[in-house]
Amino acid sequence: MKLTSLLFVPADSEKKFAKARETGADGLILDLEDSVAGPNKAAARQTLASWIDAHQGPRDWGFWVRVNAFDSGLTLDDLAAIVRPGLDGIVLPKANGAQDLVRMGHCLDALEARAGMAQGTVRIIVVATETAQAMFNLGSYAPAHPRLAALTWGAEDLSAVVGSTANKDDSGDWSQPYQLARSLCLMAAAAAEVPALDTLYADFRDDAGLEASCRVSRRDGFAGRLAIHPAQVAGINRAFAPSDADVALAQRIVAAFDANPGLGTIGIDGKMYDIPHLKQARRTLASVAERVSE
Ligand code: COA
Ligand code: MG
């Protein structure tokens, strides 16, 4: 399942849902949480159920739903409405650690059985840094729960609980506490051997800023990113695709090691490459192969 670009769509907007399907996003995250006002949630659940039924067939995007967090008291009603054939996964916000993932897994076990779905069909993307407690439990996701598809992080809810008046510094970069959250999410995902997805880029009119930021995300090791506006999807897909130069170098590294199986270190164009570089080169080529096969 490709997770390079995941576009949030408020679950109470038919117009946005229609538009989102044409964006080329790998997944749509229909949101039942903060973008749907309390009084509209019940209707949005029913609308979503009908959309899932209407889009069961083969499609080139994943159908994800962000449910309300466990502490809202709304989660079970969300799940009861949306766990049905066609749902690919749920996004769990404000998780406090792997215990919330396990709890969600049990809920899904029961609801999948009721819906006649194979156990484990519905995957989970965890938003892993939205509470203060969550920050101390990031190591708990490894080894990964079988339903865990990816970890992502969010700064806004964490800022609210911490009491930060801003989460960016004067240059527009994440301030220290939020860099910590971002970095630990990345490490937690690596430890659990699942992809890490970088958080959204709020300024949806700033295409150049988004692409530059996505290049940093990719450089750091994130596999993809959340989007909030259709205009962001193409830029995200582009920025996370390895460049021709990256692919060419990766091919040369792999070829050089293949040609010299006894060596642990080689030189190419005056630079040293060793086993970590070989692993990274193989990862780059595998991601290209995955793009081609889809
Ligand atoms: N998915 C699908 N379509 C979207 C969209 C989205 N996330 N965001 C905007 N659009 C549509 C608009 O409906 C509009 O359609 P139209 O041209 O047919 O009228 C078009 O794209 C241009 O939108 P624009 O005017 O640039 O933005 P806006 O002011 O209408 O919406 C937001 C701005 C932030 C409200 C909107 O992008 C949005 O709802 N984002 C998702 C919010 C969300 O889900 N948040 C939860 C996670 S943090
Ligand atoms: Mg939030």
XYZ file of C-alpha atoms and ligand atoms in Angstrom:
343
model
C 0.000 0.000 0.000
C 1.581 3.256 -1.137
C 1.470 6.051 1.451
C 3.455 8.885 -0.107
C 0.598 11.398 -0.126
C -2.468 11.209 2.106
C -5.056 13.955 1.676
C -7.376 14.974 4.510
C -10.977 15.547 3.447
C -13.661 16.691 5.914
C -16.212 13.852 6.009
C -19.142 16.258 5.721
C -18.195 17.644 2.286
C -19.365 15.710 -0.752
C -17.837 18.351 -3.018
C -14.379 17.988 -1.478
C -14.613 14.199 -1.553
C -15.323 14.292 -5.295
C -12.450 16.665 -5.919
C -10.047 14.708 -3.722
C -10.551 11.534 -5.800
C -9.023 13.266 -8.816
C -5.845 14.489 -7.104
C -3.597 11.437 -7.480
C -3.223 11.089 -3.702
C -2.266 7.590 -2.569
C -4.889 7.789 0.135
C -7.764 9.973 1.235
C -8.284 10.451 4.960
C -11.952 11.224 5.461
C -11.976 13.143 8.708
C -14.560 12.632 11.426
C -12.450 14.389 14.050
C -11.604 18.074 14.279
C -12.754 19.242 10.834
C -16.335 18.102 11.505
C -18.272 20.070 14.108
C -19.899 18.102 16.936
C -23.511 18.425 15.757
C -22.554 17.194 12.262
C -20.673 14.089 13.311
C -23.623 11.682 13.376
C -24.690 12.639 9.866
C -21.078 12.542 8.641
C -20.730 8.942 9.899
C -23.762 7.869 7.878
C -22.546 9.726 4.796
C -19.167 8.060 5.119
C -20.736 4.626 5.409
C -22.548 5.196 2.109
C -19.357 6.457 0.435
C -17.403 3.401 1.565
C -20.151 1.161 0.144
C -20.123 3.106 -3.121
C -16.333 2.821 -3.534
C -15.704 -0.822 -2.716
C -14.422 -1.700 -6.158
C -10.815 -1.471 -7.290
C -9.468 2.072 -7.073
C -6.036 3.623 -7.053
C -6.405 5.382 -3.702
C -6.761 4.057 -0.185
C -9.914 4.805 1.814
C -8.869 5.938 5.294
C -10.977 7.499 8.037
C -9.684 9.603 10.909
C -11.913 8.677 13.817
C -12.349 10.671 16.995
C -9.823 9.988 19.753
C -10.599 7.501 22.511
C -10.973 10.253 25.126
C -13.843 11.833 23.148
C -16.280 9.011 23.840
C -17.165 9.064 20.129
C -14.750 6.462 18.777
C -16.958 3.387 19.026
C -19.868 5.088 17.266
C -17.456 6.164 14.503
C -16.125 2.636 14.124
C -19.559 1.024 14.233
C -20.577 3.128 11.235
C -17.470 2.834 9.085
C -15.966 -0.618 9.542
C -17.382 -2.222 6.397
C -16.009 -3.759 3.216
C -14.063 -1.135 1.287
C -12.472 0.553 4.293
C -8.683 0.311 4.013
C -7.718 1.811 7.308
C -8.271 4.232 10.116
C -6.139 7.072 11.394
C -6.019 7.101 15.195
C -5.435 10.598 16.603
C -4.172 11.485 20.093
C -2.923 7.954 20.756
C -1.038 7.684 24.032
C 1.060 4.701 23.021
C 0.871 1.150 21.715
C -1.789 0.288 24.308
C -4.223 2.459 22.339
C -3.242 0.669 19.140
C -3.898 -2.702 20.783
C -7.261 -1.418 22.040
C -8.155 -0.247 18.550
C -7.068 -3.620 17.170
C -9.529 -5.401 19.493
C -12.369 -3.078 18.435
C -11.566 -3.759 14.792
C -11.388 -7.542 15.365
C -15.005 -7.499 16.546
C -16.328 -5.079 13.952
C -14.603 -6.840 11.050
C -16.211 -10.109 12.171
C -19.618 -8.437 12.222
C -19.017 -6.951 8.766
C -17.823 -10.271 7.295
C -14.349 -8.863 6.632
C -11.168 -10.902 6.997
C -9.494 -10.193 10.329
C -6.720 -7.635 9.968
C -8.081 -6.006 6.806
C -8.372 -2.566 8.372
C -4.924 -1.064 8.899
C -4.077 1.715 11.365
C -1.989 4.860 10.985
C -1.224 6.251 14.426
C -0.778 9.948 15.107
C 1.851 9.322 17.711
C 2.794 12.680 19.289
C -0.431 14.527 20.067
C -0.414 14.137 23.850
C 2.348 14.733 26.371
C 2.102 11.120 27.579
C 2.485 9.908 24.002
C 5.942 11.459 23.828
C 7.163 9.069 26.537
C 5.675 6.001 24.837
C 7.050 6.324 21.317
C 9.258 3.275 21.838
C 6.185 1.164 22.595
C 5.235 0.759 18.906
C 8.118 -1.670 18.330
C 7.748 -4.475 17.513
C 4.877 -3.399 15.315
C 1.282 -4.488 15.821
C 0.194 -6.354 12.663
C -2.332 -3.650 11.817
C 0.156 -0.783 12.100
C 0.623 0.769 8.638
C 2.613 3.897 9.536
C 3.318 6.424 12.258
C 2.789 10.125 11.810
C 2.958 13.071 14.128
C 1.138 16.324 14.807
C 2.235 19.566 16.432
C -1.015 21.435 16.974
C -2.665 19.281 19.618
C 0.665 18.799 21.383
C 1.185 22.582 21.465
C -2.214 22.997 23.063
C -1.505 20.510 25.858
C 2.018 21.769 26.450
C 0.874 25.394 26.474
C 3.222 26.620 23.749
C 2.217 29.986 22.341
C 3.812 28.986 19.012
C 5.429 25.837 17.624
C 7.621 27.467 14.980
C 10.613 29.737 15.477
C 11.148 33.080 13.741
C 12.592 31.424 10.643
C 9.530 29.198 10.252
C 11.232 25.993 11.403
C 9.741 23.800 14.111
C 10.837 24.995 17.538
C 12.766 22.585 19.773
C 9.879 20.695 21.424
C 8.269 20.010 18.035
C 11.534 19.022 16.389
C 11.836 16.500 19.190
C 8.361 15.143 18.459
C 9.110 14.929 14.740
C 12.456 13.208 15.253
C 11.142 10.726 17.800
C 8.252 9.834 15.487
C 10.800 9.082 12.780
C 12.867 6.913 15.143
C 9.783 5.152 16.514
C 8.666 4.254 12.999
C 12.137 2.975 12.118
C 12.216 0.882 15.291
C 8.793 -0.560 14.428
C 9.854 -1.021 10.781
C 6.892 0.917 9.424
C 6.933 4.088 7.303
C 7.059 7.492 9.000
C 4.806 10.156 7.467
C 5.618 13.791 8.050
C 2.924 16.095 9.356
C 0.939 18.534 7.244
C 2.244 21.779 5.797
C -0.361 24.312 6.829
C 0.346 27.093 4.301
C -1.483 25.484 1.382
C -0.813 28.352 -1.030
C 2.990 28.057 -0.664
C 3.876 25.379 -3.241
C 7.606 26.117 -3.280
C 7.796 26.074 0.518
C 5.919 22.767 0.622
C 8.242 21.094 -1.874
C 11.364 22.358 -0.131
C 9.980 21.124 3.171
C 9.133 17.718 1.647
C 12.653 17.374 0.335
C 13.890 17.848 3.897
C 11.355 15.246 5.077
C 12.578 12.748 2.503
C 16.213 13.504 3.302
C 15.528 12.826 6.979
C 13.854 9.484 6.245
C 10.127 10.156 6.069
C 8.354 8.069 3.435
C 5.492 10.460 2.760
C 3.390 13.293 4.023
C -0.095 14.377 5.036
C -1.845 16.937 2.810
C -4.755 19.227 3.604
C -5.448 20.718 0.176
C -5.631 19.177 -3.332
C -2.946 21.581 -4.559
C -0.415 19.932 -2.237
C -0.648 16.383 -3.562
C 1.386 16.675 -6.766
C 4.173 18.556 -4.989
C 4.374 15.922 -2.271
C 4.449 13.074 -4.792
C 7.152 14.845 -6.768
C 9.340 15.720 -3.793
C 9.300 12.185 -2.365
C 10.140 10.504 -5.665
C 13.878 9.799 -5.907
C 15.526 12.088 -8.460
C 17.201 10.681 -11.591
C 20.561 11.486 -10.007
C 19.609 9.580 -6.820
C 18.591 6.554 -8.875
C 21.725 6.662 -11.030
C 23.976 6.829 -7.974
C 22.061 4.018 -6.258
C 22.491 1.844 -9.361
C 26.222 2.537 -9.427
C 26.603 1.714 -5.724
C 24.703 -1.566 -6.040
C 26.605 -2.484 -9.230
C 29.967 -1.706 -7.614
C 29.233 -3.921 -4.595
C 27.866 -6.690 -6.834
C 31.070 -6.568 -8.869
C 33.213 -6.709 -5.699
C 31.449 -9.141 -3.365
C 34.464 -9.389 -1.064
C 34.570 -5.677 -0.286
C 32.831 -3.806 2.512
C 33.884 -0.363 1.304
C 34.281 1.053 -2.171
C 35.140 4.405 -3.729
C 33.027 6.061 -6.435
C 34.018 9.461 -7.836
C 36.351 10.053 -4.903
C 33.770 9.288 -2.193
C 33.623 6.365 0.200
C 30.583 4.097 0.232
C 30.075 1.245 2.687
C 27.333 -1.120 3.793
C 24.869 1.520 5.136
C 25.107 3.260 1.749
C 24.460 -0.041 -0.001
C 21.345 -0.578 2.133
C 20.132 2.932 1.357
C 20.813 2.436 -2.372
C 18.799 -0.801 -2.347
C 15.985 1.001 -0.563
C 15.986 3.744 -3.214
C 15.835 1.199 -6.043
C 13.086 -0.754 -4.276
C 11.000 2.419 -3.951
C 11.429 3.062 -7.680
C 10.372 -0.511 -8.482
C 7.299 -0.065 -6.264
C 6.343 3.142 -8.090
C 6.720 1.456 -11.479
C 4.654 -1.573 -10.491
C 1.685 0.558 -9.312
N -10.072 17.982 -0.239
C -10.779 18.149 -1.366
N -11.097 19.335 -1.900
C -10.627 20.417 -1.265
C -9.876 20.322 -0.088
C -9.592 19.042 0.437
N -8.897 18.855 1.569
N -9.528 21.557 0.297
C -10.041 22.417 -0.598
N -10.718 21.737 -1.544
C -11.412 22.281 -2.709
C -12.360 23.396 -2.326
O -13.614 22.852 -1.997
C -12.385 24.202 -3.584
O -13.228 23.569 -4.512
P -13.986 24.426 -5.674
O -12.896 24.996 -6.531
O -14.808 23.387 -6.366
O -14.776 25.458 -4.934
C -10.962 24.072 -4.106
O -10.447 22.879 -3.533
C -10.090 25.232 -3.745
O -10.117 25.395 -2.358
P -9.614 26.748 -1.683
O -10.589 27.839 -1.951
O -8.213 26.951 -2.094
O -9.615 26.393 -0.154
P -10.816 26.542 0.858
O -10.721 27.872 1.503
O -12.105 26.142 0.208
O -10.487 25.398 1.938
C -9.516 24.414 3.842
C -9.406 25.540 2.819
C -8.290 24.411 4.746
C -10.789 24.595 4.687
C -9.599 23.079 3.054
O -8.426 22.962 2.296
C -9.821 21.850 3.872
O -10.961 21.543 4.225
N -8.751 21.081 4.181
C -8.852 19.870 4.911
C -9.100 20.175 6.382
C -9.025 18.937 7.211
O -9.498 17.873 6.847
N -8.372 19.037 8.359
C -8.190 17.911 9.217
C -6.768 17.534 9.312
S -5.757 18.770 10.005
Mg -5.723 17.500 15.745
